[in-house]
Coordinates of C-alpha atoms in Angstrom, one line a residue:
Chain A
M1 CA -52.0 84.5 9.2
N2 CA -52.1 88.3 9.3
N3 CA -51.5 89.5 12.8
V4 CA -49.2 88.2 15.5
F5 CA -49.0 89.7 19.0
V6 CA -46.0 89.2 21.1
I7 CA -46.5 90.0 24.8
G8 CA -43.1 90.6 26.4
V9 CA -40.5 91.7 23.8
G10 CA -37.3 90.5 25.4
L11 CA -34.7 88.0 24.4
I12 CA -37.2 85.2 23.7
G13 CA -40.1 87.3 22.4
G14 CA -37.8 89.5 20.3
S15 CA -35.9 86.5 18.8
L16 CA -39.2 84.9 17.9
C17 CA -40.3 88.1 16.1
L18 CA -37.2 87.8 13.9
D19 CA -37.9 84.2 13.0
I20 CA -41.7 84.8 12.5
K21 CA -40.9 87.6 10.0
K22 CA -38.7 85.2 8.0
I23 CA -41.4 82.5 7.6
F24 CA -44.4 85.0 7.2
P25 CA -42.8 88.0 5.4
D26 CA -46.1 89.8 5.1
I27 CA -47.2 89.4 8.7
K28 CA -47.8 92.3 11.0
I29 CA -46.2 92.0 14.4
H30 CA -47.7 93.8 17.3
G31 CA -45.6 94.2 20.5
I32 CA -47.0 94.6 24.0
D33 CA -44.7 95.2 27.0
V34 CA -44.9 96.9 30.4
S35 CA -42.0 99.1 29.3
E36 CA -42.6 101.8 26.7
E37 CA -38.8 102.0 26.3
T38 CA -38.6 98.3 25.4
L39 CA -41.3 98.8 22.8
D40 CA -39.5 101.8 21.3
L41 CA -36.3 99.8 21.2
A42 CA -38.1 96.8 19.6
I43 CA -39.4 99.0 16.8
K44 CA -36.0 100.6 16.3
L45 CA -34.5 97.1 16.1
N46 CA -37.2 96.0 13.6
L47 CA -38.4 93.3 15.9
I48 CA -42.1 94.5 15.9
D49 CA -44.1 96.7 13.5
Y50 CA -46.5 98.3 16.0
K51 CA -46.8 99.1 19.6
S52 CA -50.0 97.6 20.9
N53 CA -52.1 96.9 24.0
F54 CA -54.5 94.3 25.4
K55 CA -57.5 95.9 23.8
E56 CA -56.2 95.0 20.4
L57 CA -55.7 91.3 21.1
Y58 CA -59.0 90.3 19.6
K59 CA -57.4 90.9 16.2
G60 CA -54.7 88.4 16.7
D61 CA -54.4 85.2 14.8
L62 CA -51.6 84.2 17.0
I63 CA -50.5 85.5 20.4
F64 CA -47.2 84.6 22.0
I65 CA -46.7 85.3 25.7
A66 CA -43.0 85.6 26.4
T67 CA -43.0 87.4 29.8
P68 CA -41.6 86.2 33.1
V69 CA -43.7 83.3 34.4
D70 CA -45.5 85.3 37.1
I71 CA -46.7 87.8 34.6
A72 CA -47.8 85.1 32.2
N73 CA -49.8 83.6 35.0
N74 CA -51.4 86.9 35.9
I75 CA -52.4 87.8 32.4
I76 CA -53.4 84.5 30.8
I77 CA -57.1 84.7 31.8
D78 CA -57.4 88.3 30.5
V79 CA -55.8 87.2 27.2
L80 CA -58.1 84.2 26.8
D81 CA -61.1 86.4 27.7
I82 CA -60.5 88.8 24.8
I83 CA -59.4 86.6 21.9
N84 CA -61.5 85.5 19.0
E85 CA -62.5 81.9 18.5
K86 CA -59.7 81.2 16.0
T87 CA -56.8 82.8 17.9
L88 CA -54.0 80.5 19.0
V89 CA -52.4 81.6 22.3
I90 CA -49.0 80.1 23.2
D91 CA -47.0 80.9 26.3
F92 CA -43.2 80.3 26.6
G93 CA -42.7 80.1 30.4
S94 CA -40.2 77.8 32.1
T95 CA -42.9 76.4 34.5
K96 CA -46.0 74.9 33.2
S97 CA -48.3 73.2 35.7
N98 CA -49.3 76.4 37.4
I99 CA -50.5 78.2 34.3
C100 CA -52.2 75.0 33.0
N101 CA -54.1 74.8 36.3
K102 CA -55.1 78.4 35.9
V103 CA -56.8 78.0 32.5
T104 CA -58.3 74.6 33.1
D105 CA -61.9 75.7 33.2
H106 CA -61.7 78.6 30.9
K107 CA -64.1 78.6 28.0
N108 CA -61.3 79.2 25.6
R109 CA -58.9 76.6 27.0
R110 CA -58.7 74.9 23.6
N111 CA -57.2 78.1 22.1
Y112 CA -54.2 77.9 24.5
L113 CA -51.1 75.8 24.1
A114 CA -48.5 75.5 26.9
S115 CA -45.0 75.4 25.6
H116 CA -41.4 75.8 26.8
P117 CA -38.6 76.4 24.3
I118 CA -35.3 75.1 25.7
A119 CA -33.5 78.1 24.4
G120 CA -32.0 81.3 25.8
T121 CA -28.8 83.0 26.9
E122 CA -27.8 84.7 30.1
F123 CA -28.8 88.0 28.5
S124 CA -32.2 89.7 28.4
G125 CA -34.1 92.5 26.8
P126 CA -34.8 93.2 23.1
E127 CA -31.2 94.2 22.5
S128 CA -30.2 90.6 23.2
A129 CA -32.7 89.1 20.6
F130 CA -31.2 87.4 17.6
S131 CA -32.4 85.3 14.7
G132 CA -31.5 81.7 15.1
L133 CA -31.9 81.5 18.9
F134 CA -34.4 78.6 18.4
N135 CA -32.6 76.8 15.6
D136 CA -32.2 73.1 16.4
K137 CA -33.5 73.7 19.9
T138 CA -36.1 71.6 21.7
I139 CA -39.5 72.9 22.4
I140 CA -41.7 71.1 24.9
L141 CA -45.4 71.2 24.4
C142 CA -47.5 70.3 27.4
D143 CA -51.0 68.8 27.9
I144 CA -51.6 69.0 24.2
E145 CA -54.8 67.0 24.4
K146 CA -56.4 70.1 25.9
T147 CA -55.6 72.2 22.8
D148 CA -57.7 72.3 19.7
Q149 CA -56.0 69.9 17.3
K150 CA -56.1 72.3 14.3
L151 CA -54.5 75.1 16.4
L152 CA -52.0 72.6 17.7
K153 CA -51.1 71.6 14.2
T154 CA -50.6 75.3 13.3
A155 CA -48.2 75.7 16.3
E156 CA -46.3 72.6 15.4
D157 CA -45.9 73.8 11.8
I158 CA -44.5 77.1 13.0
F159 CA -42.0 75.5 15.4
R160 CA -40.9 73.0 12.8
S161 CA -40.4 75.7 10.2
I162 CA -38.0 77.5 12.5
N163 CA -36.2 74.2 12.9
M164 CA -37.2 73.4 16.5
N165 CA -37.4 69.8 17.8
I166 CA -40.8 69.1 19.3
R167 CA -41.3 67.0 22.5
Y168 CA -44.5 66.3 24.4
M169 CA -44.9 66.1 28.1
D170 CA -47.6 66.6 30.7
S171 CA -47.2 69.8 32.6
L172 CA -46.5 68.2 36.0
S173 CA -43.7 66.0 34.6
H174 CA -42.3 69.0 32.8
D175 CA -42.0 71.0 36.0
K176 CA -40.4 68.0 37.8
H177 CA -37.8 67.3 35.2
I178 CA -37.0 70.9 34.4
A179 CA -36.3 71.6 38.1
Y180 CA -33.5 69.1 37.9
V181 CA -32.1 69.8 34.5
S182 CA -32.5 73.5 34.3
H183 CA -33.5 75.3 37.4
L184 CA -31.0 73.5 39.6
S185 CA -28.2 74.5 37.2
H186 CA -29.1 78.2 37.7
I187 CA -29.1 77.9 41.5
S188 CA -25.8 76.0 41.5
S189 CA -24.3 78.7 39.3
F190 CA -25.7 81.7 41.3
M191 CA -24.4 80.2 44.5
L192 CA -21.0 79.5 43.0
G193 CA -20.8 83.1 42.0
K194 CA -21.9 84.2 45.5
T195 CA -19.5 81.9 47.3
V196 CA -16.5 83.1 45.2
M197 CA -17.4 86.8 45.4
D198 CA -18.0 86.6 49.1
K199 CA -14.5 85.1 49.6
E200 CA -12.5 87.0 47.0
K201 CA -12.4 90.6 47.9
N202 CA -9.7 91.1 45.3
E203 CA -11.6 91.0 42.0
N204 CA -8.4 90.5 40.0
N205 CA -7.9 87.1 41.6
I206 CA -11.3 86.0 40.2
F207 CA -10.6 87.5 36.8
D208 CA -7.1 86.0 36.5
M209 CA -8.2 82.5 37.5
A210 CA -11.6 82.5 35.9
G211 CA -10.4 80.6 32.8
S212 CA -10.0 77.5 34.9
G213 CA -13.6 76.4 34.6
F214 CA -15.2 79.1 36.8
E215 CA -16.2 81.3 33.9
S216 CA -18.4 78.7 32.1
T217 CA -19.8 77.2 35.3
V218 CA -20.8 80.6 36.7
R219 CA -22.2 81.9 33.4
L220 CA -25.9 81.4 34.5
A221 CA -25.3 83.7 37.5
K222 CA -25.5 86.5 35.0
S223 CA -29.1 85.6 34.4
S224 CA -32.0 88.0 35.0
P225 CA -33.4 88.0 38.6
D226 CA -36.7 89.4 37.3
M227 CA -37.1 86.3 35.2
W228 CA -35.8 83.7 37.6
T229 CA -37.3 84.8 40.9
P230 CA -40.9 83.9 39.8
I231 CA -39.6 80.6 38.3
F232 CA -38.2 79.6 41.7
K233 CA -41.4 80.7 43.3
L234 CA -43.7 78.8 40.9
N235 CA -41.7 75.6 40.9
K236 CA -40.9 75.8 44.6
D237 CA -41.5 72.2 45.7
N238 CA -39.6 70.5 42.8
I239 CA -36.7 72.9 43.2
V240 CA -36.5 72.4 47.0
E241 CA -36.4 68.6 46.3
S242 CA -33.7 69.0 43.7
L243 CA -31.7 71.2 46.0
D244 CA -31.9 68.7 48.9
E245 CA -30.4 66.0 46.7
Y246 CA -27.7 68.4 45.3
I247 CA -26.7 69.4 48.8
M248 CA -26.7 65.8 50.0
N249 CA -24.4 64.9 47.1
L250 CA -22.1 67.8 47.9
K251 CA -21.9 66.8 51.6
N252 CA -21.2 63.3 50.6
F253 CA -18.4 64.4 48.3
K254 CA -17.0 66.6 51.0
S255 CA -17.0 63.6 53.4
L256 CA -15.1 61.5 50.9
I257 CA -12.4 64.2 50.7
Q258 CA -12.3 64.6 54.5
N259 CA -12.0 60.8 55.0
D260 CA -9.4 60.5 52.4
D261 CA -11.6 58.0 50.5
F262 CA -10.1 59.0 47.1
T263 CA -10.9 55.6 45.5
Q264 CA -14.6 56.2 46.0
L265 CA -14.3 59.8 45.0
K266 CA -12.6 58.8 41.7
N267 CA -15.3 56.2 41.1
Q268 CA -18.0 58.7 41.6
M269 CA -16.4 61.1 39.1
K270 CA -15.9 58.3 36.6
K271 CA -19.6 57.4 36.8
T272 CA -20.5 61.0 36.3
N273 CA -18.3 61.3 33.3
Y274 CA -21.1 59.3 31.6
I275 CA -22.8 62.7 31.1
K276 CA -20.5 63.0 28.0
N277 CA -22.4 60.2 26.3
I278 CA -25.8 61.7 27.2
L279 CA -24.9 65.1 25.9
K280 CA -23.1 63.8 22.8
G281 CA -24.7 65.3 19.8
L282 CA -25.6 68.6 21.5
N283 CA -22.5 70.2 20.1
Chain B
M1 CA 17.9 76.3 23.7
N2 CA 18.4 72.9 22.1
N3 CA 16.5 70.2 24.0
V4 CA 13.2 70.4 25.7
F5 CA 11.7 67.6 27.7
V6 CA 8.0 67.3 28.3
I7 CA 7.0 64.9 31.0
G8 CA 3.3 64.0 30.5
V9 CA 2.2 64.5 26.9
G10 CA -1.5 65.1 27.4
L11 CA -3.7 68.1 26.7
I12 CA -1.4 70.6 28.5
G13 CA 2.0 69.1 27.6
G14 CA 1.0 68.4 24.0
S15 CA -0.4 71.8 23.4
L16 CA 2.8 73.3 24.9
C17 CA 4.9 71.2 22.5
L18 CA 3.0 72.8 19.5
D19 CA 3.6 76.3 20.8
I20 CA 7.3 75.7 21.7
K21 CA 7.9 74.4 18.2
K22 CA 6.6 77.6 16.8
I23 CA 8.8 79.9 18.8
F24 CA 11.9 77.6 18.6
P25 CA 11.6 75.9 15.1
D26 CA 14.9 74.0 15.5
I27 CA 14.4 72.7 19.0
K28 CA 14.2 69.0 19.7
I29 CA 11.3 68.0 21.9
H30 CA 11.6 64.8 23.9
G31 CA 8.5 63.3 25.4
I32 CA 8.3 61.2 28.6
D33 CA 5.0 59.5 29.6
V34 CA 3.9 56.4 31.6
S35 CA 2.0 55.3 28.6
E36 CA 3.9 54.0 25.6
E37 CA 0.7 54.4 23.6
T38 CA 0.5 58.1 24.5
L39 CA 4.1 58.6 23.3
D40 CA 3.5 56.8 20.0
L41 CA 0.4 59.0 19.4
A42 CA 2.4 62.1 20.3
I43 CA 5.0 61.3 17.7
K44 CA 2.3 60.5 15.1
L45 CA 0.6 63.9 15.9
N46 CA 4.0 65.7 15.6
L47 CA 3.8 66.9 19.2
I48 CA 7.2 65.4 20.1
D49 CA 10.3 64.4 18.1
Y50 CA 11.6 61.6 20.3
K51 CA 10.4 59.2 23.0
S52 CA 12.6 59.6 26.0
N53 CA 13.1 58.6 29.7
F54 CA 14.3 60.0 33.0
K55 CA 18.0 59.0 32.3
E56 CA 18.1 61.5 29.4
L57 CA 16.9 64.4 31.4
Y58 CA 20.4 65.7 32.1
K59 CA 20.5 66.9 28.5
G60 CA 17.6 69.2 28.9
D61 CA 17.8 72.9 28.7
L62 CA 14.2 73.1 29.7
I63 CA 12.0 70.4 31.4
F64 CA 8.2 70.9 31.6
I65 CA 6.2 68.6 34.0
A66 CA 2.6 68.4 32.8
T67 CA 1.5 65.3 34.6
P68 CA -1.4 65.0 37.2
V69 CA -0.3 66.8 40.4
D70 CA 0.3 63.6 42.4
I71 CA 2.8 62.4 39.9
A72 CA 4.5 65.7 39.6
N73 CA 5.0 65.7 43.4
N74 CA 6.3 62.1 43.2
I75 CA 8.9 62.8 40.5
I76 CA 10.1 66.4 41.2
I77 CA 13.0 65.3 43.4
D78 CA 14.2 62.7 40.9
V79 CA 14.0 65.3 38.2
L80 CA 15.9 67.9 40.2
D81 CA 18.5 65.3 41.1
I82 CA 19.4 64.5 37.5
I83 CA 19.4 67.9 35.8
N84 CA 22.5 70.0 34.9
E85 CA 23.2 73.3 36.5
K86 CA 21.6 75.3 33.7
T87 CA 18.4 73.4 33.3
L88 CA 15.1 75.1 34.0
V89 CA 12.4 72.9 35.4
I90 CA 8.8 74.1 35.3
D91 CA 5.8 72.2 36.5
F92 CA 2.2 73.0 35.5
G93 CA 0.1 71.5 38.3
S94 CA -3.1 73.0 39.7
T95 CA -1.9 72.9 43.3
K96 CA 1.4 74.5 44.2
S97 CA 2.2 74.7 47.9
N98 CA 2.7 70.9 48.3
I99 CA 5.3 70.7 45.5
C100 CA 7.0 73.9 46.7
N101 CA 7.3 72.4 50.2
K102 CA 8.8 69.2 48.7
V103 CA 11.7 71.0 46.9
T104 CA 12.4 73.6 49.5
D105 CA 15.7 72.2 50.7
H106 CA 16.8 70.7 47.4
K107 CA 20.3 71.8 46.2
N108 CA 18.8 72.6 42.8
R109 CA 15.7 74.5 44.1
R110 CA 16.8 77.5 42.1
N111 CA 16.4 75.6 38.9
Y112 CA 12.8 75.0 39.6
L113 CA 9.8 77.3 38.8
A114 CA 6.3 76.6 40.1
S115 CA 3.7 77.6 37.6
H116 CA 0.0 77.1 36.9
P117 CA -1.4 78.0 33.5
I118 CA -5.1 78.8 33.8
A119 CA -5.9 77.0 30.6
G120 CA -7.5 73.7 29.7
T121 CA -10.6 72.1 28.4
E122 CA -12.7 69.2 29.7
F123 CA -10.8 66.9 27.4
S124 CA -7.5 65.0 28.0
G125 CA -4.8 63.1 26.2
P126 CA -2.5 64.1 23.3
E127 CA -5.3 63.9 20.8
S128 CA -6.9 66.9 22.6
A129 CA -3.8 69.0 22.3
F130 CA -4.0 72.1 20.1
S131 CA -2.0 75.1 19.2
G132 CA -3.3 78.3 20.8
L133 CA -4.6 76.7 24.1
F134 CA -2.4 79.2 26.0
N135 CA -3.1 82.2 23.9
D136 CA -4.1 85.2 26.0
K137 CA -4.5 83.0 29.1
T138 CA -3.1 83.7 32.6
I139 CA -0.1 81.8 34.0
I140 CA 0.5 82.1 37.7
L141 CA 4.1 81.9 38.8
C142 CA 4.6 81.0 42.5
D143 CA 7.4 81.8 45.0
I144 CA 9.6 83.3 42.2
E145 CA 12.1 84.6 44.7
K146 CA 13.2 81.0 45.1
T147 CA 14.0 80.6 41.4
D148 CA 17.3 81.7 39.8
Q149 CA 16.5 85.1 38.3
K150 CA 18.1 84.4 34.9
L151 CA 16.1 81.1 34.6
L152 CA 13.0 83.0 35.7
K153 CA 13.6 85.5 33.0
T154 CA 13.9 82.7 30.4
A155 CA 10.6 81.3 31.6
E156 CA 8.9 84.6 31.5
D157 CA 10.2 85.3 27.9
I158 CA 8.8 81.9 26.8
F159 CA 5.4 82.5 28.3
R160 CA 5.2 86.0 26.9
S161 CA 6.1 84.8 23.5
I162 CA 3.2 82.4 23.5
N163 CA 1.1 85.4 24.5
M164 CA 0.3 84.4 28.1
N165 CA -0.4 86.9 30.8
I166 CA 1.9 86.4 33.8
R167 CA 0.7 86.9 37.4
Y168 CA 2.7 86.3 40.6
M169 CA 1.5 84.8 43.8
D170 CA 2.9 82.9 46.7
S171 CA 2.1 79.2 46.6
L172 CA -0.1 79.2 49.7
S173 CA -2.3 82.0 48.5
H174 CA -2.5 80.3 45.1
D175 CA -3.9 77.2 46.5
K176 CA -6.4 79.1 48.7
H177 CA -7.7 81.2 45.8
I178 CA -7.7 78.4 43.2
A179 CA -9.8 76.2 45.5
Y180 CA -12.6 78.8 45.3
V181 CA -12.2 80.0 41.7
S182 CA -11.4 76.7 40.0
H183 CA -11.6 73.6 42.2
L184 CA -15.1 74.4 43.6
S185 CA -16.4 74.9 40.1
H186 CA -15.4 71.4 39.2
I187 CA -17.1 69.9 42.3
S188 CA -20.3 71.9 41.8
S189 CA -20.4 70.7 38.2
F190 CA -19.6 67.0 39.0
M191 CA -22.3 67.0 41.7
L192 CA -24.8 68.7 39.4
G193 CA -24.2 65.9 36.8
K194 CA -24.6 63.2 39.5
T195 CA -27.8 64.7 40.9
V196 CA -29.4 65.0 37.6
M197 CA -28.3 61.5 36.4
D198 CA -29.4 59.9 39.7
K199 CA -32.9 61.4 39.2
E200 CA -33.4 61.2 35.5
K201 CA -33.5 57.5 34.6
N202 CA -34.7 58.5 31.1
E203 CA -31.6 60.0 29.4
N204 CA -33.8 61.6 26.7
N205 CA -35.2 64.0 29.3
I206 CA -31.7 65.2 30.1
F207 CA -30.7 65.5 26.5
D208 CA -33.9 67.3 25.5
M209 CA -33.7 69.8 28.3
A210 CA -29.9 70.2 28.5
G211 CA -29.9 73.4 26.4
S212 CA -31.5 75.3 29.2
G213 CA -28.3 76.0 31.0
F214 CA -27.5 72.5 32.2
E215 CA -25.1 71.7 29.3
S216 CA -22.7 74.5 30.1
T217 CA -22.9 74.3 33.8
V218 CA -22.2 70.5 33.8
R219 CA -19.4 70.8 31.2
L220 CA -16.7 70.3 33.8
A221 CA -18.2 67.0 34.9
K222 CA -16.7 65.6 31.8
S223 CA -13.2 66.3 33.2
S224 CA -10.7 63.6 33.9
P225 CA -11.0 61.8 37.3
D226 CA -7.3 60.9 37.0
M227 CA -6.3 64.5 36.9
W228 CA -8.8 65.8 39.4
T229 CA -8.7 63.2 42.2
P230 CA -5.1 64.1 43.2
I231 CA -6.0 67.8 43.0
F232 CA -8.8 67.3 45.5
K233 CA -6.4 65.3 47.6
L234 CA -3.6 67.8 47.6
N235 CA -5.7 70.8 48.2
K236 CA -8.0 69.1 50.7
D237 CA -8.3 71.8 53.4
N238 CA -8.9 74.7 51.1
I239 CA -11.5 72.7 49.1
V240 CA -13.3 71.5 52.2
E241 CA -13.5 75.1 53.4
S242 CA -14.9 76.3 50.0
L243 CA -17.4 73.5 50.0
D244 CA -18.6 74.4 53.4
E245 CA -19.3 77.9 52.3
Y246 CA -20.9 76.8 49.1
I247 CA -23.2 74.3 50.9
M248 CA -24.1 77.0 53.4
N249 CA -25.1 79.4 50.6
L250 CA -27.2 76.7 48.9
K251 CA -29.0 75.9 52.2
N252 CA -29.6 79.5 52.8
F253 CA -31.0 79.9 49.2
K254 CA -33.3 76.9 49.8
S255 CA -34.6 78.4 53.1
L256 CA -35.4 81.7 51.3
I257 CA -37.5 79.7 48.7
Q258 CA -39.1 77.6 51.5
N259 CA -40.0 80.7 53.5
D260 CA -41.3 82.5 50.4
D261 CA -38.8 85.3 51.0
F262 CA -38.5 86.1 47.3
T263 CA -37.5 89.7 47.9
Q264 CA -34.4 88.6 49.6
L265 CA -33.9 85.9 47.0
K266 CA -34.0 88.4 44.2
N267 CA -31.7 90.8 46.0
Q268 CA -29.1 88.0 46.4
M269 CA -29.3 87.2 42.7
K270 CA -29.0 90.9 41.8
K271 CA -25.9 91.2 43.9
T272 CA -24.5 88.1 42.3
N273 CA -25.1 89.5 38.8
Y274 CA -22.1 91.7 39.6
I275 CA -20.0 88.7 38.4
K276 CA -20.8 90.1 34.9
N277 CA -18.6 93.1 35.6
I278 CA -15.8 91.1 37.0
L279 CA -15.7 88.7 34.1
K280 CA -16.1 91.5 31.5
G281 CA -13.2 91.3 29.1
L282 CA -12.8 87.6 29.4
N283 CA -14.8 87.1 26.2

């Protein structure tokens, strides 16, 4: 392993660079990004060794795509066109079936592995990157039977060596589950932020009361619109379905309050408390 | 200051005991709770010095009520009936106008101060109490013109000495603002938990993907139904209003996705990102 290319040197790509350097101290990391400023910063922060471009990709032993999902979808064919026969290409996007469909008939399909690391913060850009972002986090690998088994093994070894927990899922199921467990959380948080800001013209009221649960629940509303808009676009159907169910549950909860059915309300909350048991061990 | 009574020795009451002991090392703390087991545990954990009961309240220099809001509302008259003329009674509930209405004509109204500390965790009971829960947190004092000014000063001194930031608000405004900033967060979180659990029969999927924002957004769904049911009941109108606006925003966001209006969707998220600036300084 001599040359790694990271396309998109933001929070995810940048943090990965730091981890990759730890496990392969002699490796050369080449960064590609639409923003020259981002690349300059990534060099200054020692995330990458060289600024690079698509023409150089044929040199890569390993290529990580850590761009917003729409860009990953737009460039994946170009990347697969240019690589050598031993290159492993891994993308990190939060939606998977679309990109998997896109490459399905490509001659280099077996050089590609669809992945989704369940890791991140509400911050973005190379300045947010840190070593350890992936430590003890889940990475979901999709449709692995379509990847060359030797390359897959290489990928698994890398993810295990940065202490990630590997799970396997087909790309359609991934998109369905992630709509509920991740994408819906972001929308609920964005809309909570919007509702409160629309109402509270006096920002001090928000600030003073934010410690009462608002701050943590609204955290995801700080997330990058450039990253999330394409996710909502590419996982549209699953997200609309999850939103319908969320809205239905909220309406039902509202009716229970309006009808003074506080016994039923309490029962519903008690049942939902079971989430404690499911999440146990995450902290 | 010799005798403090804490009615309701849970997370809030218990944590307060720890702080009070630090600033008044010689004070005697008397605990009152519906649960004998809670009181035994509170003694074992050194939160309180004595188990007590309502008949003893006349001895109190200071009485804190840290029960669920429905219980605070039910007992406030009995407490005010029994106190001596110098006793300061402070309640800590998350809704304020109801209890303020209740005491409005009481002969000892001026001994009572309505407060709401913006502090807590998703855990409950004396075993969750810890010193420092109130450190650098906001406490909202309501309708202070109705409290004796000397007693008010005593309360302010205590809250400042445990490093709380005092804000003043009338009780009606408090309930309106807190519905948006706090109560709505809890409902959005409870319903997120319900929606995801209803859909995901395989708990491993939830667990594996929870790091993607779900875990923090759903945190409040671990909260105590015994505490929150009466809050939703006592702040019904404001909460229903906030829920209507939240549901409207969610529906609108869904329509933007369905209509492929991703420019508008991104704009809305960008505007909501402003929450960063409002919350700056909270961390």
